[in-house]
């Protein structure tokens, strides 16, 4: 057993909290500190013993951290932090704006290469484990079709969109795969499915006093991009029911590849997740990839990387010999 | 588009036939020939244009083959062919005697390293894709448990065992996961399951004229290792029904990892296969790994490798840029 891997956390929201919990589950790692933009004394880490520092202290701690896990958001935080911090640290992040990944990759790759650092971007489950399964599926069944379904799960972006509507005091939105579509896909017939045919959206909304339910409902179901292309249900609930029944962050989904190896034979590969907590599972993935990043850096593999570049064995705390004997 | 990858096949049973079919689905590859121990003129390849050679011709063709896919069996063929051919070619095989993998790895690693070749052993779906999912599951959810279920599918080894019983003219055996056990595992309670609780075995048997059904049935259900630890059903059918209803080679199974990221939150990851043809899917995997082996060899990564050493992106015909833009 070598020295333990020294991990630090930049940003302490749901994801940062999850990373703190995940490090405690991995005996070959230690958490050296949490870095925050808030006043450090305001933070309450899970473990009292965890050190909390101001984000400004990071650059002075470069020699004490093997991998820095960036737990900021993809919209505001990572586009700035990713390139900056990849010049100083080996990093892992969960950048998840799919359309901007090539641009983000390039912005991180330059500083990482120039400073001989390893920066893994866009880890998590989608992008991340789902992406890996899309690639495996395509490679193993080149004559086929890939389907990604999300849910049942709470969508943060859609819940936020509901809460911005006038008259809404609170609310959550669940994305739900359409069972008939799922079953059709599993039969291997490679159906063409519209957005509406794949998912429904279920909203649970608390109204402000005096708000008009019909107006709120109409504002939701007609909202462009977010709801207008889906079959959306809106249920009105009390503030108390929202707190009691909708306080968890479950999510999940499926990646299905169906294909033919010959005309006669259809093959179906399915990868599915049922997550009690979406941020905690994402965090757990980031921590496993931190182990891989540490090893890739030690092997001299610098620059920006994605999950496609990481051999499965690098994620495991086991040695290659042990993996071959126990897991193959 | 670079030069196409030149693949050859050693051994032409179900697996070799599947590899021939799979190469035709991958436009960046070409099949240079099939090598057989039988008289080459006796072989009927899928495509008339495919060249068939005697196995002895192989060593003279080293410069014309980028990757040789070994399609022999794990019991007799590969222990000898694997080390011999890894001295001359980059190879991919499906060695699947789990308990002997470390020994086989060592026997292939020496000659491959000494001759600067890359030899990927034990590809397929188990060992192979199931192994990868066991490793990912453990790494992402270190506080958890892994379950592998096989079936519903035709087991070649168990079908062979039935056919060796006196009085049996023909027969097949299907391995079937126990649904209640599966559902219990999916709940995340990490049950301890005995062999009997996980799978049942369904046998369909054709009797020889005058054979005693009770004696045959008893010989099957009490057979050590193969059947005695399972709930086994035996159905007697006609020769014609066997040919008509049991001539396919379906298989599949599931790898499930359940675990907790915190005390409150359970996470479930499930990878499942429903295969119309077991050998064709295995072959398709071997061909995708041949692409990876070719690239690893070009990058100077010599010696024996397993699926744990192969980054997912190496399997894909797409470039890293394309993968990041389209699949991440």
XYZ file of C-alpha atoms in Angstrom:
656
model
C 0.000 0.000 0.000
C 1.622 3.247 -1.153
C 1.060 6.763 0.122
C -2.557 7.825 0.038
C -3.736 10.129 -2.737
C -4.190 13.700 -1.542
C -7.468 15.138 -2.823
C -8.844 18.640 -2.421
C -12.284 20.042 -3.226
C -12.917 23.388 -4.945
C -16.498 24.522 -4.290
C -18.809 23.157 -1.634
C -22.361 22.720 -2.886
C -24.195 19.394 -3.316
C -21.352 18.043 -5.439
C -18.601 19.105 -3.042
C -20.481 17.560 -0.130
C -20.807 14.349 -2.124
C -17.079 14.304 -2.883
C -16.325 14.688 0.813
C -18.540 11.668 1.542
C -17.029 9.618 -1.302
C -13.426 10.191 -0.226
C -14.300 8.686 3.145
C -15.336 5.491 1.308
C -11.936 5.131 -0.405
C -9.181 4.115 2.044
C -6.381 4.934 -0.424
C -7.346 8.622 -0.427
C -7.258 11.510 1.988
C -9.073 14.838 1.846
C -6.563 17.652 2.371
C -9.061 20.489 2.325
C -12.116 22.229 0.953
C -11.666 25.544 -0.885
C -14.567 27.974 -1.042
C -15.447 31.472 -2.198
C -17.582 31.929 0.903
C -15.958 32.912 4.201
C -14.436 29.571 5.290
C -15.856 29.874 8.810
C -19.382 29.762 7.348
C -18.869 26.284 5.910
C -19.992 23.235 7.826
C -18.209 20.207 6.388
C -19.521 16.702 7.116
C -16.491 15.971 9.260
C -15.483 18.619 11.745
C -11.805 17.768 11.225
C -11.889 18.748 7.531
C -9.842 21.880 6.785
C -11.652 24.698 5.009
C -9.746 27.403 3.139
C -10.546 30.428 1.083
C -10.290 29.858 -2.684
C -7.414 32.375 -2.755
C -5.276 30.017 -0.660
C -5.348 27.354 -3.420
C -2.400 28.587 -5.484
C -0.141 28.459 -2.419
C -1.061 24.797 -1.749
C 0.001 23.350 -5.089
C 2.636 21.042 -3.587
C 0.191 19.544 -1.097
C -2.541 18.352 -3.452
C -2.319 15.420 -5.895
C -5.728 15.994 -7.516
C -8.142 18.895 -7.189
C -11.807 18.092 -7.800
C -13.689 21.060 -9.248
C -17.235 21.064 -7.877
C -18.484 24.311 -9.432
C -21.244 24.675 -12.016
C -20.843 24.359 -15.787
C -22.442 27.689 -16.578
C -20.513 30.220 -14.479
C -17.717 28.469 -12.588
C -15.974 25.871 -14.724
C -15.402 27.869 -17.936
C -13.204 30.167 -15.842
C -11.864 27.821 -13.125
C -11.145 24.836 -15.376
C -8.410 26.450 -17.506
C -6.993 28.477 -14.577
C -6.699 25.585 -12.157
C -5.490 23.058 -14.737
C -2.349 25.192 -14.975
C -1.626 24.539 -11.285
C -3.198 21.171 -10.416
C -4.250 17.845 -11.776
C -8.014 18.279 -11.963
C -11.281 16.408 -12.354
C -14.535 18.168 -13.205
C -18.086 17.426 -14.281
C -18.520 20.000 -17.053
C -21.880 18.957 -18.501
C -22.906 21.451 -21.186
C -22.726 18.827 -23.938
C -22.650 21.274 -26.865
C -19.666 23.196 -25.461
C -17.447 20.257 -24.510
C -15.035 20.547 -27.490
C -14.489 24.239 -26.715
C -14.057 23.563 -22.997
C -11.660 20.667 -23.727
C -9.434 22.978 -25.796
C -9.479 25.695 -23.124
C -8.270 23.238 -20.456
C -5.884 21.259 -22.662
C -3.547 24.180 -23.377
C -2.731 25.197 -19.782
C -2.596 21.561 -18.612
C -0.115 20.551 -21.334
C 2.007 23.674 -20.831
C 2.318 22.903 -17.127
C 2.539 19.102 -17.330
C -0.757 18.559 -15.544
C -3.537 16.027 -16.201
C -7.084 17.403 -16.397
C -10.056 15.073 -16.745
C -13.141 16.947 -17.911
C -16.830 16.032 -18.054
C -16.865 13.088 -15.656
C -20.124 11.996 -14.033
C -22.920 9.842 -15.381
C -24.068 11.927 -18.360
C -21.635 13.046 -19.598
C -19.588 10.183 -18.181
C -20.754 6.619 -17.657
C -23.581 7.037 -20.189
C -21.084 8.382 -22.730
C -18.823 5.360 -22.179
C -21.760 3.058 -22.765
C -22.706 4.891 -25.945
C -19.148 4.365 -27.240
C -18.965 0.701 -26.198
C -22.403 0.111 -27.727
C -21.490 1.658 -31.079
C -18.146 -0.149 -31.214
C -19.534 -3.579 -30.339
C -22.626 -3.285 -32.537
C -21.703 -0.988 -35.430
C -24.902 -1.928 -37.270
C -27.311 -0.592 -34.658
C -28.950 2.344 -32.902
C -28.370 3.996 -29.508
C -31.076 5.366 -27.218
C -30.577 7.400 -24.042
C -33.486 7.766 -21.602
C -33.327 9.894 -18.449
C -35.280 9.399 -15.250
C -37.287 8.889 -13.361
C -35.509 11.788 -11.764
C -35.564 15.309 -10.524
C -34.311 17.787 -13.101
C -32.643 20.795 -11.483
C -32.827 22.961 -14.584
C -36.522 22.337 -15.176
C -37.360 22.804 -11.485
C -35.579 26.170 -11.602
C -37.562 27.120 -14.693
C -40.850 26.406 -12.910
C -39.831 28.449 -9.888
C -39.206 31.510 -12.035
C -42.879 31.655 -13.149
C -44.924 34.435 -11.462
C -47.314 32.975 -8.878
C -45.098 29.974 -8.115
C -43.791 29.724 -4.534
C -41.928 26.458 -5.063
C -41.841 23.376 -7.200
C -40.006 20.400 -8.623
C -40.019 18.620 -11.952
C -39.479 14.929 -12.639
C -38.400 13.578 -16.005
C -39.959 10.180 -16.695
C -39.157 7.790 -19.573
C -42.184 6.577 -21.530
C -42.466 2.853 -20.799
C -43.938 1.935 -24.185
C -41.045 3.611 -25.983
C -38.552 1.823 -23.748
C -40.150 -1.540 -24.466
C -40.205 -0.850 -28.189
C -36.498 0.020 -28.138
C -35.704 -3.164 -26.213
C -37.306 -5.241 -28.956
C -34.490 -4.199 -31.283
C -36.677 -2.642 -34.002
C -34.710 0.647 -33.915
C -37.755 2.936 -33.839
C -37.482 6.667 -34.617
C -38.799 8.424 -31.528
C -39.735 12.082 -31.141
C -38.915 14.045 -28.000
C -42.556 13.686 -26.882
C -42.494 9.927 -27.384
C -39.452 9.360 -25.164
C -40.113 11.314 -21.962
C -42.936 12.916 -19.993
C -42.500 15.725 -17.460
C -44.300 15.702 -14.118
C -44.416 18.962 -12.180
C -45.343 19.469 -8.523
C -46.025 23.121 -7.811
C -46.757 25.231 -4.723
C -48.764 28.367 -5.581
C -48.319 31.751 -3.994
C -51.438 33.009 -2.203
C -53.973 34.293 -4.732
C -52.136 32.904 -7.789
C -54.262 31.550 -10.651
C -53.640 27.795 -11.079
C -54.772 27.755 -14.711
C -52.428 30.602 -15.637
C -49.488 28.918 -13.900
C -50.229 25.566 -15.496
C -50.482 27.179 -18.912
C -47.215 29.052 -18.411
C -45.483 25.762 -17.606
C -46.825 23.498 -20.350
C -46.236 26.081 -23.092
C -42.729 27.083 -22.002
C -40.455 26.813 -25.074
C -37.589 24.238 -24.995
C -38.346 23.226 -21.404
C -41.907 21.876 -21.687
C -43.652 22.654 -24.978
C -42.299 19.563 -26.777
C -43.348 17.208 -23.961
C -46.502 15.826 -22.435
C -46.407 17.654 -19.120
C -48.565 17.140 -16.040
C -48.878 19.791 -13.343
C -50.029 18.922 -9.795
C -50.553 21.567 -7.174
C -49.355 20.666 -3.685
C -48.807 22.378 -0.351
C -45.540 23.831 0.854
C -45.459 21.114 3.477
C -45.958 18.282 0.969
C -43.161 19.728 -1.172
C -40.778 19.642 1.779
C -41.898 16.217 2.955
C -42.244 14.270 -0.302
C -39.938 16.004 -2.759
C -36.770 16.780 -0.808
C -34.586 14.011 -2.280
C -32.638 14.179 -5.509
C -33.227 10.824 -7.156
C -32.347 10.335 -10.788
C -31.188 7.721 -13.245
C -31.780 6.552 -16.752
C -30.748 4.095 -19.410
C -28.491 3.775 -22.409
C -29.645 1.069 -24.774
C -27.824 -0.110 -27.875
C -29.587 -2.539 -30.159
C -27.998 -3.948 -33.242
C -27.589 -6.859 -35.576
C -24.472 -8.969 -35.866
C -26.063 -10.751 -38.818
C -29.442 -10.367 -40.466
C -30.886 -13.097 -38.263
C -29.495 -12.080 -34.891
C -30.427 -9.042 -32.839
C -28.417 -8.103 -29.751
C -29.479 -5.735 -26.971
C -27.108 -4.030 -24.518
C -28.613 -1.995 -21.706
C -26.941 0.128 -19.024
C -29.205 1.563 -16.370
C -28.899 3.635 -13.225
C -31.330 4.009 -10.321
C -29.873 6.699 -8.119
C -31.040 7.596 -4.643
C -28.989 10.766 -4.925
C -27.888 12.207 -8.241
C -25.178 14.548 -6.840
C -23.729 11.875 -4.535
C -23.375 9.381 -7.383
C -21.775 12.015 -9.613
C -19.371 12.859 -6.787
C -18.469 9.229 -6.326
C -17.569 9.030 -10.015
C -15.403 12.161 -9.761
C -13.480 10.581 -6.889
C -12.830 7.334 -8.784
C -11.563 9.362 -11.746
C -9.296 11.333 -9.400
C -7.477 8.042 -8.732
C -7.089 7.499 -12.480
C -5.879 11.073 -13.026
C -3.245 10.658 -10.324
C -1.959 7.505 -12.038
C -2.051 9.015 -15.533
C -0.102 12.030 -14.274
C 2.483 9.759 -12.697
C 2.759 7.963 -16.055
C 3.413 11.268 -17.818
C 0.046 11.485 -19.586
C -0.544 15.239 -19.553
C -3.235 17.501 -20.998
C -7.025 17.389 -21.032
C -8.585 13.930 -20.959
C -12.116 12.547 -21.050
C -13.596 9.304 -19.756
C -12.946 7.854 -23.234
C -9.195 8.091 -22.560
C -9.232 6.256 -19.230
C -8.778 2.467 -19.111
C -11.260 0.885 -16.645
C -8.512 -0.624 -14.490
C -7.129 2.830 -13.665
C -10.286 3.598 -11.658
C -9.824 0.668 -9.314
C -7.938 0.660 -6.032
C -6.890 -2.913 -6.872
C -3.625 -3.740 -8.655
C -3.731 -5.061 -12.233
C -2.776 -8.546 -10.920
C -5.605 -8.482 -8.395
C -8.104 -7.274 -10.988
C -7.163 -10.083 -13.378
C -7.480 -12.685 -10.632
C -10.689 -11.397 -9.029
C -12.738 -9.426 -11.542
C -11.961 -10.722 -15.018
C -9.355 7.700 -43.485
C -6.117 5.727 -43.060
C -5.293 2.304 -44.405
C -7.746 -0.350 -43.308
C -6.763 -2.700 -40.494
C -5.789 -6.142 -41.771
C -7.409 -8.853 -39.667
C -6.973 -12.611 -39.913
C -8.883 -15.422 -38.195
C -7.274 -18.517 -36.649
C -9.886 -21.239 -36.240
C -13.264 -21.404 -37.978
C -15.993 -22.609 -35.636
C -18.951 -20.532 -34.406
C -16.615 -17.815 -33.148
C -14.579 -17.633 -36.353
C -17.759 -17.408 -38.414
C -18.953 -14.595 -36.159
C -15.677 -12.719 -36.582
C -16.005 -13.001 -40.343
C -19.498 -11.478 -40.114
C -18.356 -8.729 -37.721
C -15.456 -7.596 -39.901
C -17.944 -6.977 -42.707
C -19.759 -4.512 -40.384
C -16.602 -2.439 -39.771
C -15.592 -0.438 -42.857
C -12.137 0.396 -41.455
C -11.155 -3.295 -41.454
C -10.436 -5.984 -44.010
C -10.288 -9.731 -43.582
C -7.044 -11.043 -45.071
C -7.722 -14.708 -44.479
C -8.979 -17.589 -42.399
C -6.458 -20.122 -41.057
C -7.639 -23.617 -40.209
C -6.324 -27.019 -39.128
C -8.815 -28.667 -41.445
C -8.024 -29.047 -45.142
C -8.695 -25.466 -46.382
C -10.796 -26.700 -49.286
C -13.302 -28.166 -46.816
C -14.133 -24.768 -45.313
C -17.113 -22.790 -46.539
C -16.626 -19.172 -45.510
C -19.618 -16.799 -45.512
C -18.119 -14.892 -48.423
C -16.796 -16.909 -51.310
C -14.006 -14.348 -51.857
C -12.474 -14.956 -48.415
C -9.079 -16.665 -48.606
C -8.673 -19.857 -46.587
C -5.235 -21.159 -45.617
C -3.804 -24.006 -43.658
C -2.720 -23.088 -40.121
C 0.864 -23.907 -41.135
C 0.855 -20.992 -43.579
C 0.385 -18.482 -40.743
C 4.010 -17.956 -39.781
C 4.875 -17.032 -43.373
C 2.176 -14.324 -43.443
C 3.371 -12.267 -40.473
C 3.975 -9.111 -42.510
C 0.483 -9.183 -44.024
C -1.613 -9.254 -40.845
C -2.083 -6.396 -38.371
C -4.109 -8.385 -35.829
C -4.799 -12.104 -35.628
C -8.010 -13.105 -33.848
C -7.695 -16.497 -32.143
C -11.022 -18.305 -32.353
C -10.025 -21.594 -30.738
C -11.324 -23.012 -27.473
C -9.976 -22.257 -23.998
C -9.453 -25.860 -23.033
C -7.316 -27.318 -25.818
C -6.430 -24.616 -28.333
C -5.567 -21.329 -26.634
C -3.147 -22.543 -23.938
C -0.889 -23.661 -26.777
C -1.767 -21.200 -29.565
C -1.892 -18.060 -27.413
C 1.782 -17.989 -26.366
C 3.000 -19.328 -29.745
C 1.125 -16.871 -31.904
C 1.697 -13.854 -29.617
C 5.380 -14.193 -30.525
C 4.526 -13.589 -34.184
C 1.361 -11.475 -34.262
C -0.695 -8.952 -32.387
C -3.513 -11.119 -31.093
C -6.984 -11.011 -29.561
C -8.546 -14.033 -27.897
C -11.496 -15.003 -25.721
C -9.761 -17.233 -23.162
C -12.575 -17.805 -20.675
C -11.392 -20.259 -18.018
C -11.660 -17.656 -15.246
C -9.526 -19.506 -12.704
C -6.584 -19.877 -15.101
C -6.467 -16.331 -16.453
C -3.426 -15.187 -14.385
C -1.441 -18.201 -15.601
C -2.557 -17.711 -19.199
C -1.747 -13.986 -19.002
C 1.814 -14.773 -17.917
C 2.264 -17.382 -20.655
C 1.259 -14.873 -23.354
C 2.949 -11.818 -21.836
C 6.503 -13.191 -22.115
C 6.553 -13.985 -25.847
C 4.551 -10.844 -26.713
C 6.945 -8.555 -24.822
C 10.012 -10.298 -26.188
C 8.770 -9.793 -29.743
C 7.187 -6.343 -29.300
C 3.674 -7.583 -29.944
C 0.389 -6.658 -28.263
C -1.816 -9.544 -27.105
C -5.268 -8.898 -25.675
C -6.537 -11.922 -23.764
C -9.975 -12.879 -22.412
C -12.154 -10.519 -24.445
C -15.846 -11.263 -24.890
C -18.766 -10.590 -22.584
C -17.808 -12.733 -19.561
C -14.872 -12.424 -19.212
C -15.010 -9.081 -20.969
C -17.820 -6.552 -20.828
C -19.168 -8.072 -17.599
C -15.692 -7.834 -16.066
C -15.453 -4.171 -17.038
C -18.788 -3.518 -15.388
C -17.696 -5.315 -12.230
C -14.637 -3.041 -12.056
C -16.554 0.163 -12.806
C -19.200 -0.828 -10.242
C -16.682 -1.491 -7.479
C -14.751 1.703 -8.223
C -17.808 3.961 -8.360
C -19.529 2.406 -5.336
C -16.777 1.066 -3.055
C -19.292 0.502 -0.262
C -21.446 -2.028 -2.100
C -21.925 -5.518 -3.514
C -21.706 -6.964 -7.025
C -23.968 -9.644 -8.492
C -23.569 -11.438 -11.804
C -26.521 -13.349 -13.273
C -26.343 -15.366 -16.471
C -29.168 -16.149 -18.879
C -31.662 -16.812 -19.999
C -29.292 -18.612 -22.276
C -28.029 -21.804 -23.759
C -25.016 -23.167 -21.897
C -22.702 -25.108 -24.187
C -20.845 -26.858 -21.360
C -24.013 -28.034 -19.631
C -25.599 -29.123 -22.906
C -22.492 -31.193 -23.628
C -22.714 -32.771 -20.162
C -26.307 -33.860 -20.793
C -25.429 -35.360 -24.150
C -22.778 -37.588 -22.559
C -25.387 -39.366 -20.404
C -26.237 -42.928 -21.615
C -29.684 -42.999 -23.197
C -29.558 -39.368 -24.358
C -29.720 -38.819 -28.114
C -29.601 -35.029 -27.922
C -30.365 -32.107 -25.667
C -29.823 -28.534 -24.618
C -29.670 -26.722 -21.310
C -30.768 -23.190 -20.512
C -29.483 -21.226 -17.526
C -32.199 -18.950 -16.124
C -31.789 -16.237 -13.445
C -34.267 -16.476 -10.569
C -36.515 -13.403 -10.867
C -37.118 -13.049 -7.113
C -33.379 -12.969 -6.442
C -32.882 -10.410 -9.190
C -35.575 -8.160 -7.747
C -34.143 -8.478 -4.262
C -30.692 -7.481 -5.516
C -32.173 -4.477 -7.334
C -33.645 -3.199 -4.076
C -30.099 -2.597 -2.815
C -30.322 -4.773 0.313
C -27.162 -6.729 -0.648
C -28.578 -10.191 0.043
C -26.334 -13.250 0.390
C -27.515 -15.667 -2.280
C -26.662 -19.333 -2.675
C -26.018 -20.915 -6.061
C -29.522 -22.433 -5.960
C -31.126 -19.083 -5.195
C -29.571 -17.318 -8.183
C -30.164 -19.598 -11.169
C -32.304 -22.493 -12.307
C -31.394 -24.938 -15.071
C -33.909 -26.060 -17.696
C -33.033 -29.119 -19.774
C -34.683 -30.296 -22.996
C -33.719 -33.866 -23.776
C -34.245 -36.294 -26.650
C -34.129 -39.933 -25.487
C -32.620 -42.804 -27.427
C -35.121 -45.533 -28.275
C -35.815 -47.649 -25.200
C -34.037 -45.346 -22.746
C -35.549 -44.954 -19.265
C -36.722 -41.350 -18.751
C -36.523 -41.563 -14.934
C -32.950 -42.860 -15.026
C -31.880 -40.111 -17.421
C -33.630 -37.449 -15.397
C -31.983 -38.687 -12.223
C -28.556 -38.773 -13.852
C -28.969 -35.132 -14.877
C -30.314 -33.584 -11.678
C -27.743 -35.322 -9.461
C -24.698 -34.602 -11.652
C -22.036 -33.042 -9.412
C -20.960 -29.426 -10.150
C -23.158 -29.194 -13.227
C -26.637 -29.704 -11.766
C -26.705 -30.942 -8.169
C -26.513 -27.464 -6.641
C -29.379 -26.134 -8.793
C -33.111 -26.568 -9.151
C -33.163 -28.384 -12.462
C -36.130 -29.214 -14.684
C -35.946 -31.895 -17.369
C -38.399 -31.955 -20.296
C -38.376 -34.747 -22.868
C -38.904 -33.658 -26.456
C -38.660 -35.134 -29.922
C -35.639 -34.923 -32.192
C -37.677 -32.736 -34.485
C -38.673 -30.304 -31.695
C -35.031 -30.055 -30.673
C -34.042 -29.073 -34.195
C -36.960 -26.696 -34.678
C -37.174 -24.925 -31.311
C -33.676 -25.129 -29.836
C -31.315 -24.449 -32.719
C -30.398 -20.870 -31.757
C -27.697 -19.820 -29.301
C -29.312 -17.049 -27.268
C -27.696 -15.902 -24.060
C -27.234 -12.877 -21.885
C -27.209 -11.859 -18.276
C -26.726 -8.997 -15.883
C -24.078 -7.398 -13.717
C -25.618 -5.400 -10.890
C -23.706 -3.241 -8.430
C -25.640 -1.776 -5.524
C -24.051 0.462 -2.951
C -24.406 3.396 -0.641
C -22.754 6.768 -1.169
C -24.024 7.803 2.270
C -26.102 5.959 4.831
C -29.281 7.495 3.411
C -28.674 7.003 -0.287
C -28.622 3.725 -2.193
C -27.466 3.622 -5.809
C -28.053 0.811 -8.316
C -26.045 0.256 -11.500
C -27.167 -2.476 -13.879
C -25.601 -3.731 -17.099
C -27.598 -6.287 -19.037
C -27.325 -8.208 -22.280
C -30.037 -9.929 -24.319
C -28.230 -11.767 -27.067
C -29.823 -13.380 -30.078
C -26.531 -15.149 -30.705
C -23.917 -15.617 -28.007
C -21.004 -16.474 -30.353
C -21.789 -13.647 -32.781
C -21.820 -11.062 -29.987
C -18.562 -12.411 -28.581
C -17.051 -12.236 -32.063
C -18.208 -8.670 -32.487
C -16.407 -7.764 -29.250
C -13.210 -9.481 -30.413
C -13.263 -7.423 -33.591
C -13.723 -4.108 -31.735
C -10.781 -5.033 -29.487
C -8.699 -5.867 -32.562
C -8.990 -2.180 -33.488
C -7.773 -1.204 -30.007
C -4.904 -3.703 -30.155
C -3.761 -2.303 -33.494
C -3.695 1.210 -32.009
C -1.958 0.128 -28.784
C 0.675 -1.669 -30.826
C 1.240 1.432 -32.933
C 1.646 3.400 -29.676
C 4.307 0.960 -28.469
C 2.204 -0.697 -25.773
C 3.507 -4.264 -25.946
C 2.820 -7.400 -23.913
C -0.334 -9.125 -22.722
C -3.317 -6.861 -22.030
C -6.837 -7.336 -20.765
C -10.018 -5.318 -21.269
C -9.112 -3.459 -18.052
C -6.114 -1.911 -19.857
C -8.047 -0.600 -22.854
C -9.527 2.917 -22.802
C -13.078 2.911 -24.240
C -12.205 5.373 -27.007
C -9.677 2.948 -28.503
C -12.521 0.617 -29.487
C -14.262 3.198 -31.619
C -13.731 3.853 -35.309
C -14.324 7.543 -34.551
C -11.484 9.971 -33.802
C -11.100 11.365 -30.258
C -12.389 14.760 -31.499
C -15.446 13.145 -33.044
C -16.126 11.111 -29.916
C -15.980 14.195 -27.712
C -18.323 16.098 -30.005
C -20.827 13.313 -30.658
C -20.808 10.811 -27.796
C -19.735 12.605 -24.621
